[in-house]
Amino acid sequence: MKLPFLKQMARALSVQFGRDCEIVIHDLTRKSLGKSIVYVENGHVTNRKVGDGPSQIVVETLKKDPARIQDHLGYLTRTADGKTLKSSTIFVRDEEGGAVRYIFSINYDITNLLYLQDSIHSLISENIREELSCHERRAPRKIQTNVADILDDLIAQSVAMVGKPASLMSKDEKVEAIQFLNRSGAFLITRSGDKVSQYFGISKYTLYSYIKAEPAQEDGL
């Protein structure tokens, strides 16, 4: 599927659903990951524009086996300024099972609609209502506007996973956190190694050894 056709579809969807419907196209064939966005309709929804970097889901995609990547439809996200969005992410290939060339993202701002939930019952799918009912336990994913925000969020997630600040982590816990960052695609971001090394108080050499380290085994196994 060619980029001009994707742009044509983006324009059609934005007109059909109005100014609350943002369409973002990421080009994964570009050399610069930090400038993956090549087309935006209604960018005011997330305050993104052409030339901006990828979201976390884009970075994660680049770490996966292309054959195992599936479209992610009808999930909740949130913006830095507190908007709640109903989002869908479509992975576009030249052939089935091939490498992902483009990501076609739809973000519909449902913030105001949530105040009128009874009258828009047919618009919000059942899985979205279930997510809203357990919002305190599972918050929507944040949409970042640049790669620095992505790296900061991934580091915060790695710390939350271990359950203690980096200064109190053992070697094995730091290995666990850093391998999480590697699986999440953090090291695809330019100069991420410098920031991660500094955050965890280790050298670049130690960082690389932690990435390659075998997972720690529990006693008795």
CSV table of C-alpha atoms in Angstrom, one decimal:
chain,number,residue,atom,x,y,z
A,1,MET,CA,0.0,0.0,0.0
A,2,LYS,CA,1.5,3.3,-1.1
A,3,LEU,CA,1.8,6.5,1.0
A,4,PRO,CA,-0.3,8.7,-1.3
A,5,PHE,CA,-3.3,6.2,-0.8
A,6,LEU,CA,-2.8,6.3,3.0
A,7,LYS,CA,-2.8,10.1,2.9
A,8,GLN,CA,-6.0,10.0,0.8
A,9,MET,CA,-7.6,7.7,3.4
A,10,ALA,CA,-6.5,9.9,6.3
A,11,ARG,CA,-8.0,13.0,4.7
A,12,ALA,CA,-11.3,11.1,4.1
A,13,LEU,CA,-11.6,9.9,7.7
A,14,SER,CA,-10.8,13.3,9.1
A,15,VAL,CA,-13.6,14.9,7.0
A,16,GLN,CA,-16.0,12.1,7.8
A,17,PHE,CA,-15.5,12.2,11.6
A,18,GLY,CA,-14.6,15.8,12.1
A,19,ARG,CA,-12.0,17.8,14.0
A,20,ASP,CA,-11.9,15.5,17.0
A,21,CYS,CA,-10.5,12.7,14.8
A,22,GLU,CA,-6.7,12.8,14.4
A,23,ILE,CA,-5.0,10.6,11.8
A,24,VAL,CA,-1.2,10.1,12.0
A,25,ILE,CA,0.9,8.3,9.5
A,26,HIS,CA,4.4,7.0,10.6
A,27,ASP,CA,6.9,6.0,7.9
A,28,LEU,CA,9.1,3.3,9.3
A,29,THR,CA,11.3,3.2,6.1
A,30,ARG,CA,12.9,6.5,7.1
A,31,LYS,CA,16.4,6.5,8.4
A,32,SER,CA,15.6,8.9,11.3
A,33,LEU,CA,13.4,7.3,13.9
A,34,GLY,CA,13.0,10.7,15.6
A,35,LYS,CA,11.1,12.1,12.6
A,36,SER,CA,8.8,9.1,11.7
A,37,ILE,CA,5.6,11.2,11.3
A,38,VAL,CA,5.1,12.1,7.6
A,39,TYR,CA,1.4,13.1,7.7
A,40,VAL,CA,-1.1,14.4,10.2
A,41,GLU,CA,-4.8,15.4,10.1
A,42,ASN,CA,-6.2,17.3,13.0
A,43,GLY,CA,-2.9,17.3,14.9
A,44,HIS,CA,-4.4,19.6,17.6
A,45,VAL,CA,-5.8,16.5,19.2
A,46,THR,CA,-2.3,15.4,20.5
A,47,ASN,CA,-0.3,18.5,19.4
A,48,ARG,CA,1.8,16.5,17.0
A,49,LYS,CA,3.0,17.6,13.6
A,50,VAL,CA,4.9,16.3,10.5
A,51,GLY,CA,8.6,15.7,11.5
A,52,ASP,CA,7.8,14.7,15.1
A,53,GLY,CA,9.0,11.4,16.5
A,54,PRO,CA,7.3,8.1,17.2
A,55,SER,CA,5.0,7.0,20.0
A,56,GLN,CA,6.1,4.2,22.3
A,57,ILE,CA,4.0,1.7,20.3
A,58,VAL,CA,6.1,2.6,17.2
A,59,VAL,CA,9.3,2.0,19.1
A,60,GLU,CA,8.0,-1.3,20.5
A,61,THR,CA,7.0,-2.4,17.0
A,62,LEU,CA,10.5,-2.2,15.6
A,63,LYS,CA,11.6,-4.8,18.2
A,64,LYS,CA,9.1,-7.4,17.2
A,65,ASP,CA,9.0,-10.2,14.7
A,66,PRO,CA,7.0,-8.6,11.8
A,67,ALA,CA,5.0,-11.9,11.4
A,68,ARG,CA,3.7,-11.6,14.9
A,69,ILE,CA,2.5,-7.9,14.8
A,70,GLN,CA,-1.2,-7.5,14.7
A,71,ASP,CA,-3.4,-4.4,14.4
A,72,HIS,CA,-4.4,-2.9,17.8
A,73,LEU,CA,-8.0,-1.5,17.6
A,74,GLY,CA,-10.3,0.4,19.9
A,75,TYR,CA,-8.0,1.0,22.9
A,76,LEU,CA,-7.7,4.0,25.2
A,77,THR,CA,-4.9,6.4,25.3
A,78,ARG,CA,-4.4,9.8,26.9
A,79,THR,CA,-2.6,13.0,26.0
A,80,ALA,CA,-0.3,15.1,28.2
A,81,ASP,CA,-3.0,17.7,28.7
A,82,GLY,CA,-5.5,15.1,29.9
A,83,LYS,CA,-7.6,14.2,26.9
A,84,THR,CA,-9.0,10.7,26.7
A,85,LEU,CA,-8.8,9.1,23.2
A,86,LYS,CA,-10.2,6.1,21.5
A,87,SER,CA,-7.3,4.9,19.4
A,88,SER,CA,-6.6,2.3,16.7
A,89,THR,CA,-3.2,1.4,15.3
A,90,ILE,CA,-3.0,-0.3,11.9
A,91,PHE,CA,0.3,-1.8,10.6
A,92,VAL,CA,0.7,-1.5,6.9
A,93,ARG,CA,2.9,-3.9,4.9
A,94,ASP,CA,3.6,-4.5,1.2
A,95,GLU,CA,2.8,-8.2,1.7
A,96,GLU,CA,1.4,-10.5,4.3
A,97,GLY,CA,3.9,-11.3,7.0
A,98,GLY,CA,6.4,-8.8,5.6
A,99,ALA,CA,8.1,-5.9,7.3
A,100,VAL,CA,5.9,-3.0,8.6
A,101,ARG,CA,6.4,0.0,6.3
A,102,TYR,CA,3.8,2.4,7.7
A,103,ILE,CA,1.7,2.8,10.8
A,104,PHE,CA,-1.7,4.3,10.3
A,105,SER,CA,-3.0,5.7,13.7
A,106,ILE,CA,-6.5,6.9,14.5
A,107,ASN,CA,-7.0,8.9,17.7
A,108,TYR,CA,-10.6,10.1,18.4
A,109,ASP,CA,-11.0,12.5,21.3
A,110,ILE,CA,-13.9,11.2,23.4
A,111,THR,CA,-13.2,13.4,26.4
A,112,ASN,CA,-16.4,15.4,26.0
A,113,LEU,CA,-18.4,12.4,25.0
A,114,LEU,CA,-17.7,10.6,28.2
A,115,TYR,CA,-19.8,13.2,30.0
A,116,LEU,CA,-22.7,12.1,27.9
A,117,GLN,CA,-22.0,8.4,28.0
A,118,ASP,CA,-25.6,7.3,28.1
A,119,SER,CA,-26.5,9.1,24.9
A,120,ILE,CA,-23.5,7.7,23.0
A,121,HIS,CA,-23.8,4.1,24.3
A,122,SER,CA,-23.7,2.8,20.7
A,123,LEU,CA,-20.5,4.7,19.8
A,124,ILE,CA,-18.3,3.4,22.6
A,125,SER,CA,-17.6,-0.3,22.3
A,126,GLU,CA,-17.9,-2.8,25.2
A,127,ASN,CA,-14.2,-3.2,25.7
A,128,ILE,CA,-13.8,0.6,26.1
A,129,ARG,CA,-16.5,0.7,28.8
A,130,GLU,CA,-14.8,-2.1,30.7
A,131,GLU,CA,-11.5,-0.2,30.5
A,132,LEU,CA,-13.2,2.9,31.9
A,133,SER,CA,-14.8,1.0,34.7
A,134,CYS,CA,-11.4,-0.1,35.9
A,135,HIS,CA,-9.6,3.1,35.1
A,136,GLU,CA,-7.9,3.3,38.5
A,137,ARG,CA,-6.3,-0.1,38.0
A,138,ARG,CA,-5.3,0.3,34.4
A,139,ALA,CA,-4.7,3.8,33.1
A,140,PRO,CA,-4.7,4.5,29.4
A,141,ARG,CA,-1.3,4.7,27.7
A,142,LYS,CA,0.2,8.1,27.3
A,143,ILE,CA,0.8,9.5,23.9
A,144,GLN,CA,4.2,11.1,23.8
A,145,THR,CA,5.2,13.9,21.4
A,146,ASN,CA,9.0,13.2,21.2
A,147,VAL,CA,11.5,10.4,21.7
A,148,ALA,CA,12.9,12.0,24.9
A,149,ASP,CA,9.5,11.6,26.5
A,150,ILE,CA,9.3,8.0,25.4
A,151,LEU,CA,12.7,7.2,26.9
A,152,ASP,CA,11.7,8.9,30.2
A,153,ASP,CA,8.5,6.9,30.3
A,154,LEU,CA,10.2,3.6,29.6
A,155,ILE,CA,12.8,4.3,32.3
A,156,ALA,CA,9.9,5.0,34.8
A,157,GLN,CA,8.2,1.8,33.7
A,158,SER,CA,11.4,-0.2,34.3
A,159,VAL,CA,11.8,1.3,37.8
A,160,ALA,CA,8.1,0.6,38.6
A,161,MET,CA,8.5,-3.0,37.4
A,162,VAL,CA,11.5,-3.6,39.8
A,163,GLY,CA,9.7,-1.7,42.6
A,164,LYS,CA,12.5,0.4,44.0
A,165,PRO,CA,14.6,3.4,42.9
A,166,ALA,CA,17.7,2.7,40.8
A,167,SER,CA,20.0,3.8,43.7
A,168,LEU,CA,18.7,0.9,45.8
A,169,MET,CA,18.7,-1.8,43.1
A,170,SER,CA,20.9,-4.8,43.2
A,171,LYS,CA,22.9,-5.8,40.2
A,172,ASP,CA,20.3,-8.4,39.2
A,173,GLU,CA,17.5,-5.9,39.6
A,174,LYS,CA,19.4,-3.4,37.3
A,175,VAL,CA,19.9,-6.2,34.8
A,176,GLU,CA,16.1,-6.9,34.9
A,177,ALA,CA,15.3,-3.2,34.4
A,178,ILE,CA,17.7,-2.7,31.6
A,179,GLN,CA,16.6,-5.9,29.8
A,180,PHE,CA,13.0,-4.6,30.0
A,181,LEU,CA,14.2,-1.4,28.3
A,182,ASN,CA,15.9,-3.4,25.6
A,183,ARG,CA,12.8,-5.5,24.9
A,184,SER,CA,10.7,-2.3,24.8
A,185,GLY,CA,13.0,-0.7,22.1
A,186,ALA,CA,14.5,2.0,24.3
A,187,PHE,CA,18.0,1.5,22.8
A,188,LEU,CA,16.7,2.3,19.3
A,189,ILE,CA,16.5,5.9,20.4
A,190,THR,CA,19.6,8.0,19.7
A,191,ARG,CA,22.0,8.4,22.7
A,192,SER,CA,19.6,6.5,24.9
A,193,GLY,CA,22.6,4.4,26.2
A,194,ASP,CA,24.2,7.5,27.7
A,195,LYS,CA,21.0,8.5,29.6
A,196,VAL,CA,20.3,5.0,30.8
A,197,SER,CA,23.9,4.5,32.0
A,198,GLN,CA,23.8,7.7,33.9
A,199,TYR,CA,20.4,7.0,35.4
A,200,PHE,CA,21.4,3.6,36.7
A,201,GLY,CA,24.9,4.7,37.8
A,202,ILE,CA,26.8,2.3,35.5
A,203,SER,CA,29.3,2.6,32.7
A,204,LYS,CA,28.4,2.1,29.0
A,205,TYR,CA,30.5,-1.1,29.1
A,206,THR,CA,28.4,-2.4,32.0
A,207,LEU,CA,25.2,-1.4,30.3
A,208,TYR,CA,26.1,-3.6,27.3
A,209,SER,CA,27.0,-6.5,29.5
A,210,TYR,CA,23.7,-6.2,31.3
A,211,ILE,CA,21.8,-6.2,28.0
A,212,LYS,CA,23.4,-9.5,27.1
A,213,ALA,CA,23.3,-11.0,30.6
A,214,GLU,CA,21.4,-14.2,31.2
A,215,PRO,CA,18.3,-13.8,33.5
A,216,ALA,CA,19.0,-14.5,37.2
A,217,GLN,CA,17.9,-17.9,38.4
A,218,GLU,CA,16.0,-18.4,41.6
A,219,ASP,CA,17.5,-20.7,44.3
A,220,GLY,CA,16.6,-24.3,43.9
A,221,LEU,CA,16.0,-24.1,40.2
